[in-house]
Coordinates of C-alpha atoms and ligand atoms in Angstrom, one line a residue:
M1 CA -0.2 -0.1 -0.3
T2 CA 1.0 3.9 -0.9
N3 CA 2.0 6.2 1.2
H4 CA 0.2 9.0 0.8
P5 CA 1.2 12.3 1.5
R6 CA -1.0 13.9 4.0
I7 CA -2.3 17.2 3.5
W8 CA -3.1 20.0 6.0
L9 CA -6.1 23.2 4.2
A10 CA -5.2 24.9 7.6
N11 CA -7.5 27.2 9.1
P12 CA -10.2 28.1 6.4
L13 CA -11.7 31.6 7.2
A14 CA -14.7 29.9 7.2
I15 CA -15.9 26.1 6.7
Y16 CA -18.8 23.8 5.9
T17 CA -18.6 20.1 6.7
G18 CA -22.7 19.4 5.7
N19 CA -22.8 17.6 9.5
D20 CA -22.6 18.0 12.7
E21 CA -18.5 18.2 13.0
E22 CA -16.2 20.9 14.1
A23 CA -13.7 21.3 11.5
S24 CA -12.3 25.2 11.9
G25 CA -9.1 24.7 11.8
G26 CA -9.7 22.4 8.1
V27 CA -9.4 19.0 6.6
V28 CA -6.4 16.7 6.0
I29 CA -6.7 14.6 2.6
S30 CA -4.5 11.7 2.3
G31 CA -4.4 10.2 -0.9
K32 CA -8.6 10.0 -2.3
T33 CA -9.9 10.7 0.6
I34 CA -10.4 13.1 3.8
V35 CA -8.9 11.4 6.7
E36 CA -8.8 14.4 9.7
L37 CA -11.1 17.5 10.3
V38 CA -9.4 20.1 12.2
A39 CA -10.7 21.4 15.4
K40 CA -10.2 25.3 16.1
G41 CA -6.6 26.0 17.3
K42 CA -5.4 22.4 17.1
A43 CA -3.4 21.0 14.6
P44 CA -3.0 17.7 13.4
N45 CA 0.3 15.5 13.6
D46 CA 2.4 13.7 11.0
I47 CA 1.8 16.8 8.1
D48 CA 3.6 16.7 4.7
Q49 CA 2.2 19.9 3.6
T50 CA 0.5 22.5 5.0
I51 CA -1.8 25.0 2.5
D52 CA -2.8 28.4 4.5
V53 CA -6.4 28.2 3.5
S54 CA -6.9 31.5 5.8
D55 CA -8.6 33.7 3.5
Q56 CA -11.2 31.2 2.0
V57 CA -14.4 29.9 2.1
L58 CA -14.0 25.8 2.5
I59 CA -17.1 23.8 1.2
P60 CA -18.4 20.1 0.2
G61 CA -17.0 20.2 -3.9
L62 CA -20.5 21.0 -4.9
I63 CA -22.4 18.5 -7.1
N64 CA -24.9 18.8 -10.3
T65 CA -27.3 16.2 -11.2
H66 CA -29.2 17.8 -14.0
H67 CA -27.1 19.5 -17.1
H68 CA -26.8 18.8 -21.0
F69 CA -23.6 20.3 -22.2
Y70 CA -24.6 20.3 -25.6
Q71 CA -26.8 23.1 -25.2
T72 CA -24.0 25.9 -24.6
L73 CA -23.6 25.9 -27.9
T74 CA -27.3 27.5 -28.2
R75 CA -26.7 29.9 -25.4
A76 CA -29.1 32.8 -26.1
L77 CA -30.2 31.9 -29.7
P78 CA -32.5 34.5 -30.9
A79 CA -34.9 32.4 -32.3
A80 CA -35.5 30.6 -29.1
L81 CA -35.5 33.8 -26.6
N82 CA -38.8 34.3 -24.6
K83 CA -40.8 31.1 -25.1
E84 CA -41.8 28.8 -23.0
L85 CA -41.0 25.1 -22.9
F86 CA -43.0 23.3 -25.5
P87 CA -42.5 26.0 -28.3
W88 CA -38.5 26.4 -27.0
L89 CA -38.0 22.7 -27.5
Q90 CA -39.6 23.2 -30.8
T91 CA -37.7 25.7 -31.9
L92 CA -34.3 23.9 -30.7
Y93 CA -34.5 20.3 -31.9
P94 CA -33.9 20.8 -35.2
V95 CA -31.1 23.1 -34.5
W96 CA -29.8 20.1 -31.9
A97 CA -30.2 17.7 -35.1
N98 CA -27.6 19.1 -36.0
L99 CA -24.7 18.8 -33.7
D100 CA -21.9 16.5 -35.2
P101 CA -18.6 14.8 -32.9
D102 CA -16.8 17.8 -33.5
V103 CA -19.3 20.7 -32.0
H104 CA -20.1 17.6 -29.2
R105 CA -17.0 17.3 -27.8
A106 CA -15.9 21.2 -27.8
A107 CA -19.6 21.7 -25.5
T108 CA -18.8 19.1 -23.6
K109 CA -15.4 20.5 -22.8
L110 CA -17.0 23.7 -22.2
A111 CA -19.4 22.8 -19.6
L112 CA -17.2 20.7 -17.8
A113 CA -14.3 23.4 -17.8
E114 CA -17.5 25.6 -16.7
L115 CA -18.8 23.5 -13.7
L116 CA -15.1 23.3 -12.4
L117 CA -14.6 27.2 -12.2
S118 CA -17.5 27.3 -10.1
G119 CA -16.8 24.7 -7.1
C120 CA -18.5 21.6 -9.1
T121 CA -16.8 18.0 -8.4
T122 CA -19.8 15.8 -9.9
A123 CA -21.1 16.5 -12.9
S124 CA -24.0 15.0 -14.5
D125 CA -25.2 15.0 -18.0
H126 CA -28.5 13.9 -19.6
H127 CA -27.7 13.7 -23.6
Y128 CA -30.4 12.4 -25.5
L129 CA -29.6 13.1 -28.6
F130 CA -28.5 10.5 -31.2
P131 CA -28.5 12.0 -34.8
A132 CA -26.7 8.8 -37.2
N133 CA -22.9 10.4 -36.6
L134 CA -23.5 11.0 -32.7
T135 CA -23.8 7.6 -31.5
D136 CA -21.1 7.4 -29.6
A137 CA -21.6 11.4 -27.7
I138 CA -21.6 9.2 -24.1
D139 CA -17.9 8.3 -25.3
H140 CA -17.4 11.6 -26.0
Q141 CA -18.4 12.5 -22.5
V142 CA -16.8 10.3 -20.5
E143 CA -13.1 10.3 -22.5
I144 CA -13.4 14.5 -21.9
G145 CA -14.3 13.7 -18.0
K146 CA -11.8 11.4 -17.1
E147 CA -9.2 14.0 -19.3
M148 CA -10.3 17.2 -17.2
G149 CA -10.5 15.1 -13.7
V150 CA -14.3 15.6 -13.1
R151 CA -16.1 12.7 -11.2
L152 CA -19.2 11.7 -13.7
A153 CA -22.6 10.7 -13.4
M154 CA -23.4 10.7 -17.0
T155 CA -27.1 9.2 -18.0
R156 CA -27.9 7.5 -21.4
G157 CA -30.6 9.2 -21.8
S158 CA -33.3 8.6 -25.2
M159 CA -36.5 9.7 -27.7
S160 CA -38.5 7.3 -29.4
L161 CA -41.6 9.2 -29.8
G162 CA -41.5 11.6 -33.0
K163 CA -43.6 14.0 -34.0
D164 CA -45.4 11.3 -36.6
Q165 CA -46.6 9.6 -33.6
G166 CA -47.5 11.9 -31.6
G167 CA -44.2 13.3 -29.2
L168 CA -42.3 16.4 -29.8
P169 CA -39.5 15.6 -31.1
P170 CA -38.9 15.7 -34.9
N171 CA -39.0 12.0 -36.4
S172 CA -34.8 12.6 -37.6
V173 CA -33.5 12.4 -33.6
V174 CA -35.7 9.6 -32.2
Q175 CA -33.8 6.3 -31.9
T176 CA -35.6 2.7 -32.2
E177 CA -36.2 1.0 -28.6
D178 CA -33.9 -1.7 -29.4
E179 CA -31.3 0.7 -30.1
I180 CA -31.6 2.7 -26.8
L181 CA -31.6 -0.1 -24.7
K182 CA -28.6 -2.5 -26.5
D183 CA -26.4 0.8 -27.0
S184 CA -27.2 1.5 -22.7
E185 CA -26.5 -2.1 -21.6
R186 CA -23.5 -1.2 -23.8
L187 CA -22.1 1.8 -22.0
V188 CA -23.2 0.4 -18.3
S189 CA -21.1 -2.5 -18.9
R190 CA -18.1 -0.2 -20.4
Y191 CA -18.1 2.5 -17.9
H192 CA -19.9 2.1 -14.9
D193 CA -18.3 1.8 -12.1
S194 CA -20.2 1.8 -9.0
Q195 CA -17.2 1.1 -6.3
P196 CA -17.2 3.9 -3.7
Y197 CA -15.4 6.4 -5.2
S198 CA -15.9 5.7 -8.5
M199 CA -15.2 8.4 -10.9
S200 CA -17.6 7.4 -13.7
Q201 CA -21.2 6.1 -13.3
I202 CA -23.9 5.4 -15.5
A203 CA -27.9 5.6 -15.4
L204 CA -30.6 5.3 -18.0
A205 CA -32.5 8.1 -19.0
P206 CA -35.4 7.6 -21.0
C207 CA -35.6 12.1 -22.2
S208 CA -39.5 12.1 -21.0
P209 CA -42.6 11.3 -20.6
F210 CA -43.6 13.6 -24.4
S211 CA -40.4 11.9 -26.1
V212 CA -40.5 8.2 -25.1
T213 CA -43.0 5.3 -25.7
T214 CA -44.3 3.8 -22.9
E215 CA -42.6 1.0 -23.9
L216 CA -39.6 2.2 -23.5
M217 CA -39.6 3.2 -19.8
R218 CA -41.1 0.4 -18.5
D219 CA -38.2 -1.6 -20.1
T220 CA -35.5 0.4 -19.4
A221 CA -36.8 -0.1 -15.9
T222 CA -36.2 -3.7 -16.1
L223 CA -33.0 -3.2 -17.5
A224 CA -31.9 -0.9 -14.8
K225 CA -33.2 -2.9 -12.1
Q226 CA -31.1 -6.3 -14.2
L227 CA -27.5 -3.8 -14.4
N228 CA -28.3 -2.3 -11.4
V229 CA -28.0 1.2 -12.0
R230 CA -30.3 3.7 -11.4
L231 CA -33.0 5.8 -13.3
H232 CA -33.4 9.6 -14.7
T233 CA -35.9 11.6 -16.3
H234 CA -37.4 15.0 -16.5
L235 CA -40.9 14.9 -14.8
A236 CA -43.5 17.7 -13.7
E237 CA -41.7 20.5 -15.2
T238 CA -45.0 22.2 -16.8
I239 CA -48.5 21.9 -16.8
D240 CA -48.6 21.7 -20.7
E241 CA -46.3 18.7 -19.3
E242 CA -49.7 17.3 -17.4
N243 CA -51.8 17.9 -19.9
F244 CA -49.9 15.6 -22.6
C245 CA -49.8 13.0 -19.8
E246 CA -54.0 13.4 -18.7
R247 CA -54.5 13.3 -22.9
S248 CA -52.1 10.9 -24.1
F249 CA -52.1 8.4 -20.6
G250 CA -55.2 8.9 -19.6
M251 CA -53.3 9.9 -16.1
R252 CA -51.3 12.4 -14.2
T253 CA -47.4 13.0 -13.8
V254 CA -46.7 10.5 -10.8
D255 CA -49.4 8.1 -11.4
Y256 CA -47.7 7.4 -15.1
L257 CA -44.0 7.3 -13.2
E258 CA -46.3 4.5 -11.0
S259 CA -47.7 2.5 -14.1
V260 CA -44.0 1.9 -15.9
G261 CA -42.0 1.0 -12.7
W262 CA -40.6 4.2 -11.7
L263 CA -42.1 5.2 -8.1
S264 CA -38.4 3.5 -6.5
D265 CA -35.5 5.2 -4.5
N266 CA -33.5 4.2 -7.6
T267 CA -35.1 7.3 -9.4
W268 CA -34.5 10.7 -9.7
L269 CA -36.5 13.5 -11.7
A270 CA -35.1 16.8 -13.4
H271 CA -37.7 19.5 -12.0
G272 CA -40.1 17.8 -10.6
I273 CA -42.6 21.2 -10.0
H274 CA -46.4 20.1 -11.1
F275 CA -47.1 17.3 -7.8
N276 CA -49.8 18.1 -5.4
D277 CA -49.5 17.0 -1.9
E278 CA -50.9 13.7 -2.5
E279 CA -48.1 12.6 -5.0
I280 CA -45.3 14.4 -3.0
S281 CA -46.1 12.3 -0.2
R282 CA -46.3 8.9 -2.3
L283 CA -42.9 10.2 -4.1
G284 CA -41.2 10.7 -0.6
K285 CA -42.7 7.9 0.6
A286 CA -40.7 6.0 -2.2
G287 CA -37.4 7.7 -2.3
V288 CA -37.8 9.0 -5.0
G289 CA -35.1 11.8 -5.8
V290 CA -35.7 15.3 -6.6
C291 CA -33.5 17.2 -9.1
H292 CA -34.3 21.4 -8.5
C293 CA -33.0 23.5 -11.4
P294 CA -34.1 27.2 -10.0
S295 CA -32.4 28.8 -13.4
S296 CA -33.9 26.9 -15.8
N297 CA -37.3 27.0 -14.3
M298 CA -37.3 30.8 -13.9
M299 CA -36.4 31.5 -17.4
L300 CA -39.2 29.2 -18.7
A301 CA -41.2 29.9 -16.5
S302 CA -42.2 26.8 -15.8
G303 CA -42.7 27.5 -11.7
I304 CA -41.8 26.9 -8.8
A305 CA -40.4 23.2 -6.9
K306 CA -42.0 22.6 -3.2
V307 CA -39.0 21.1 -2.2
K308 CA -39.6 21.8 1.6
E309 CA -42.6 19.7 1.4
L310 CA -40.7 16.5 -1.3
E311 CA -38.1 16.8 1.4
A312 CA -40.2 16.1 4.5
A313 CA -41.6 13.8 3.3
G314 CA -38.7 12.0 2.5
S315 CA -37.5 12.4 -1.4
P316 CA -34.2 13.5 -1.6
V317 CA -33.6 17.0 -2.9
G318 CA -31.1 18.3 -5.0
L319 CA -29.6 20.4 -7.0
G320 CA -29.4 21.2 -11.5
V321 CA -27.9 23.7 -13.3
D322 CA -29.8 22.0 -16.1
G323 CA -29.2 22.3 -20.0
S324 CA -26.9 26.0 -21.1
A325 CA -30.1 26.9 -23.6
S326 CA -32.7 27.3 -20.2
N327 CA -29.8 28.8 -17.7
D328 CA -27.8 30.1 -20.4
C329 CA -24.4 29.0 -17.5
S330 CA -23.2 26.1 -15.6
N331 CA -22.5 27.6 -12.8
M332 CA -22.9 25.9 -10.2
I333 CA -22.0 28.1 -7.1
Q334 CA -24.7 30.6 -8.4
E335 CA -27.0 27.7 -8.9
V336 CA -27.2 27.6 -5.2
R337 CA -27.5 31.1 -4.7
Q338 CA -30.5 31.5 -7.1
A339 CA -32.4 28.0 -5.0
M340 CA -32.0 29.9 -1.9
Y341 CA -33.8 33.0 -3.6
I342 CA -36.2 31.5 -6.0
Q343 CA -37.3 28.9 -2.3
R344 CA -37.3 32.1 -0.7
L345 CA -40.1 33.4 -2.4
R346 CA -42.2 29.7 -1.9
Y347 CA -41.6 29.3 1.6
G348 CA -40.4 33.2 3.0
S349 CA -37.0 34.3 4.0
S350 CA -36.4 32.8 7.3
E351 CA -37.6 29.4 5.6
V352 CA -35.1 29.1 4.1
T353 CA -31.7 30.2 5.0
H354 CA -28.0 29.4 3.6
F355 CA -27.6 26.4 5.2
D356 CA -30.3 24.5 3.1
A357 CA -29.4 25.5 -0.8
Y358 CA -25.5 24.3 0.8
R359 CA -27.3 21.4 1.9
W360 CA -29.1 21.0 -2.1
G361 CA -26.1 21.9 -3.8
T362 CA -23.8 19.1 -1.4
Q363 CA -25.4 16.1 0.2
G364 CA -29.0 16.8 -1.4
S365 CA -27.6 16.5 -4.8
A366 CA -25.0 13.5 -3.2
K367 CA -28.1 11.5 -2.3
V368 CA -29.9 11.8 -5.2
L369 CA -27.4 10.6 -7.4
G370 CA -27.3 7.6 -5.0
R371 CA -24.0 8.0 -3.7
D372 CA -22.9 8.0 -0.1
D373 CA -19.1 8.5 -0.6
I374 CA -19.5 12.7 -1.8
G375 CA -21.5 16.2 -1.0
E376 CA -20.0 16.1 3.2
L377 CA -16.8 17.1 4.7
A378 CA -16.2 13.8 7.0
V379 CA -13.2 11.1 7.2
G380 CA -13.8 8.6 5.0
K381 CA -15.9 10.4 1.9
A382 CA -13.8 11.8 -0.6
A383 CA -11.5 14.5 -0.9
D384 CA -14.2 16.5 -3.4
I385 CA -13.0 20.7 -2.3
A386 CA -14.1 23.7 -3.0
L387 CA -12.4 26.6 -1.7
F388 CA -13.8 30.1 -3.0
K389 CA -11.8 33.9 -1.9
L390 CA -13.5 37.0 -0.9
D391 CA -11.3 39.5 -3.1
E392 CA -14.1 41.2 -5.5
P393 CA -15.5 44.6 -4.8
R394 CA -18.7 42.0 -4.2
F395 CA -17.3 41.2 -1.0
S396 CA -15.9 44.3 0.3
G397 CA -17.0 44.2 3.8
A398 CA -18.9 41.2 3.9
H399 CA -19.0 40.2 7.7
D400 CA -20.4 36.4 7.3
P401 CA -18.0 34.8 4.6
L402 CA -20.3 31.5 4.3
A403 CA -23.3 33.9 4.0
A404 CA -21.4 36.2 2.0
L405 CA -20.5 33.5 -0.4
L406 CA -24.2 33.3 -2.0
L407 CA -25.5 36.4 -0.8
C408 CA -22.9 38.6 -2.5
G409 CA -22.9 36.3 -5.1
A410 CA -19.7 34.5 -5.3
H411 CA -19.2 32.7 -9.1
H412 CA -16.0 31.5 -9.5
A413 CA -13.6 29.4 -6.8
E414 CA -10.3 29.7 -6.4
A415 CA -9.3 25.8 -5.9
V416 CA -11.0 22.6 -6.5
M417 CA -9.9 19.1 -5.6
V418 CA -11.5 16.5 -6.9
N419 CA -11.0 13.0 -5.6
G420 CA -7.5 14.3 -4.2
E421 CA -6.3 15.5 -7.5
W422 CA -6.0 19.6 -7.7
R423 CA -8.1 20.7 -10.7
V424 CA -8.5 24.5 -10.3
K425 CA -5.2 26.8 -8.5
S426 CA -5.5 30.0 -8.4
G427 CA -8.5 30.6 -10.0
K428 CA -7.8 28.9 -13.0
L429 CA -7.5 25.0 -14.3
V430 CA -4.6 22.5 -14.0
D431 CA -3.5 21.6 -17.0
Q432 CA -6.1 23.2 -19.6
D433 CA -6.5 26.1 -21.1
I434 CA -9.4 28.0 -21.4
D435 CA -8.9 30.3 -24.0
Q436 CA -8.2 26.8 -26.0
I437 CA -11.2 26.0 -25.2
M438 CA -13.3 28.8 -25.6
F439 CA -12.1 29.4 -28.9
K440 CA -13.0 26.1 -29.8
H441 CA -16.6 26.3 -29.1
K442 CA -17.1 29.8 -29.8
Q443 CA -16.5 28.4 -33.4
A444 CA -18.5 25.5 -32.8
A445 CA -21.6 27.4 -31.6
K446 CA -21.5 29.5 -35.1
R447 CA -21.1 26.4 -37.0
L448 CA -23.7 24.7 -35.2
A449 CA -26.4 27.6 -35.6
A450 CA -25.2 28.5 -39.6
R451 CA -26.2 24.7 -40.0
G452 CA -29.7 26.8 -39.5
I453 CA -33.0 24.3 -39.0
S454 CA -32.5 20.9 -40.8
Ligands
LIG501 ZN1 -33.5 19.1 -19.1

């Protein structure tokens, strides 16, 4: 067994551990895990390296549980501005149908870079567009994620219900059920690692009730059980979707979810806005996780998720930036702030604290992904850490550093560690050239938009 150096991140300006442990003196990292929490005024023994973080706020690495990396290519696209979900999707599907491997790679790299720089250490993506020349989109994502050193929770999305069959997406972007299930199996066997501290996991993720067949929902649940992987989909994002379910299946979204075998603690849903009390209680009892996506929900005017009721009922609640065409960025620390503020509109200021928001973006998100090895600072947890400096004008004079990070609006991490490795140092990506990543990405976005509507 190799003896890893013991690194002490010493005396942070403030720390959020996500539990009751006192760690004002910082944390000690060795290898890929946290090995010691240091109480106020104490110093650990046998330290190989001490890093003074007394001018930085230390939090567990943020966990993003829902995204669509490819959408970074269609940010603020004029044709899609000022629309709600269904017309917004109908405008964008034909543009997205022109994705190719080059533009998709550029989008993946940019999204992961942006996430890392905002303090995110675990990234999930929901990729559901597989035009004929992009059948290996998730292979690209895993390859680039490994290169960037981000912990991955990729989901194999799918669409099987084209316009001709009463669905929303154009026929050119849907696949057959057989293609989808075979590829899902291939990806799980190639990339899913279920061990503790896993850097790569795969879940199965039919896109939404309005873009896949009932058979695919059912068969995907069966396959996920067989392969022992998680299930993910969009649900209850809009009233349009609720109407679609009532019209097409004769039931509401949660009844539909149950009818296809998805009402379990193996499932997490993106959005989960339009649930009534009885549905919340059923979701909570079953332990279905919900990824709250505040910016996207505000941008598309979809509504405000009832996250406190969901948590009280037993549902894990995490956060997601959602796709970058409905956010239109991939900044996790900003998303934590947005969550705090949108939820205050629902529950009031005294009922939603900055600790609630931190919890959703860390332990809550970890639970949503079915993981107990990330999301908090404790001995034995993965060494996934984000550090923030309060050195911009927006923080000047702030009193409580932990509250200031959200209230004054942090948007850029000073340092980020994933699985014990530094991925951001002095506010810059380690071993990656952000200017080059952005140059390639801008070219790709231009190329995709120039192809117009297929
Ligand atoms: Zn989404």
